[in-house]
Short mmCIF file of C-alpha atoms in Angstrom, two decimals:
data_model
loop_
_atom_site.label_atom_id
_atom_site.label_comp_id
_atom_site.label_asym_id
_atom_site.label_seq_id
_atom_site.Cartn_x
_atom_site.Cartn_y
_atom_site.Cartn_z
CA UNK A 215 27.50 -24.37 -22.58
CA UNK A 216 30.03 -24.70 -19.78
CA UNK A 217 32.32 -21.69 -19.49
CA UNK A 218 36.02 -21.90 -18.70
CA UNK A 219 36.70 -19.92 -15.52
CA UNK A 220 39.82 -17.78 -16.11
CA UNK A 221 41.97 -15.73 -13.73
CA UNK A 222 44.61 -13.34 -15.12
CA UNK A 223 47.84 -12.27 -13.42
CA UNK A 224 49.73 -9.45 -15.14
CA UNK A 225 51.67 -6.55 -13.63
CA UNK A 226 51.32 -4.19 -16.62
CA UNK A 227 47.85 -2.59 -16.39
CA UNK A 228 47.44 -1.83 -20.10
CA UNK A 229 48.32 -5.38 -21.13
CA UNK A 230 46.12 -6.83 -18.36
CA UNK A 231 43.13 -4.74 -19.48
CA UNK A 232 43.71 -5.66 -23.14
CA UNK A 233 43.83 -9.37 -22.30
CA UNK A 234 40.69 -9.08 -20.16
CA UNK A 235 38.88 -7.27 -22.96
CA UNK A 236 39.94 -9.82 -25.56
CA UNK A 237 38.92 -12.86 -23.52
CA UNK A 238 35.60 -11.31 -22.47
CA UNK A 239 34.58 -11.20 -26.13
CA UNK A 240 34.52 -15.00 -26.27
CA UNK A 241 31.50 -16.56 -24.55
CA UNK A 242 33.51 -19.68 -23.74
CA UNK A 243 35.41 -17.75 -21.07
CA UNK A 244 34.21 -16.43 -17.72
CA UNK A 245 36.83 -14.01 -16.39
CA UNK A 246 36.50 -14.45 -12.63
CA UNK A 247 39.26 -12.07 -11.62
CA UNK A 248 42.65 -10.55 -12.15
CA UNK A 249 45.59 -9.30 -10.13
CA UNK A 250 48.63 -7.13 -10.67
CA UNK A 251 50.96 -9.35 -8.65
CA UNK A 252 51.37 -13.00 -7.77
CA UNK A 253 50.98 -12.58 -4.01
CA UNK A 254 47.51 -11.08 -4.39
CA UNK A 255 46.67 -13.66 -7.03
CA UNK A 256 47.42 -16.56 -4.68
CA UNK A 257 44.84 -15.28 -2.20
CA UNK A 258 42.20 -14.93 -4.92
CA UNK A 259 43.01 -18.18 -6.71
CA UNK A 260 42.72 -20.21 -3.51
CA UNK A 261 39.19 -18.82 -2.98
CA UNK A 262 37.92 -18.64 -6.57
CA UNK A 263 39.32 -21.96 -7.89
CA UNK A 264 39.63 -20.98 -11.59
CA UNK A 265 39.96 -23.60 -14.31
CA UNK A 266 42.80 -21.67 -15.97
CA UNK A 267 45.30 -19.10 -14.72
CA UNK A 268 46.97 -16.90 -17.35
CA UNK A 269 50.10 -15.43 -15.80
CA UNK A 270 53.02 -13.23 -16.71
CA UNK A 271 56.25 -15.09 -15.96
CA UNK A 272 58.33 -11.98 -15.33
CA UNK A 273 56.88 -9.99 -12.43
CA UNK A 274 58.42 -8.19 -9.45
CA UNK A 275 58.32 -9.76 -5.99
CA UNK A 276 57.03 -13.25 -6.78
CA UNK A 277 57.69 -14.42 -10.33
CA UNK A 278 55.17 -16.29 -12.47
CA UNK A 279 57.07 -19.58 -12.19
CA UNK A 280 56.87 -19.36 -8.40
CA UNK A 281 53.15 -18.62 -8.66
CA UNK A 282 52.63 -21.71 -10.79
CA UNK A 283 54.54 -23.87 -8.33
CA UNK A 284 52.57 -22.43 -5.40
CA UNK A 285 49.12 -22.93 -6.84
#
């Protein structure tokens, strides 16, 4: 079975941890990383090359829409 490589970007730690926990329960997903802000995420995403990025759209500094356009 090929796993879907997922990276999560969420600035609220409780929600980020809950999402990580939920997705880790499904063997179809391989959670390869997470970040609390879009700027850090860009550095990781460029190196890790995930299949899917799950991002919050409303974050301080760099918003989710800008992250999507950048990656």
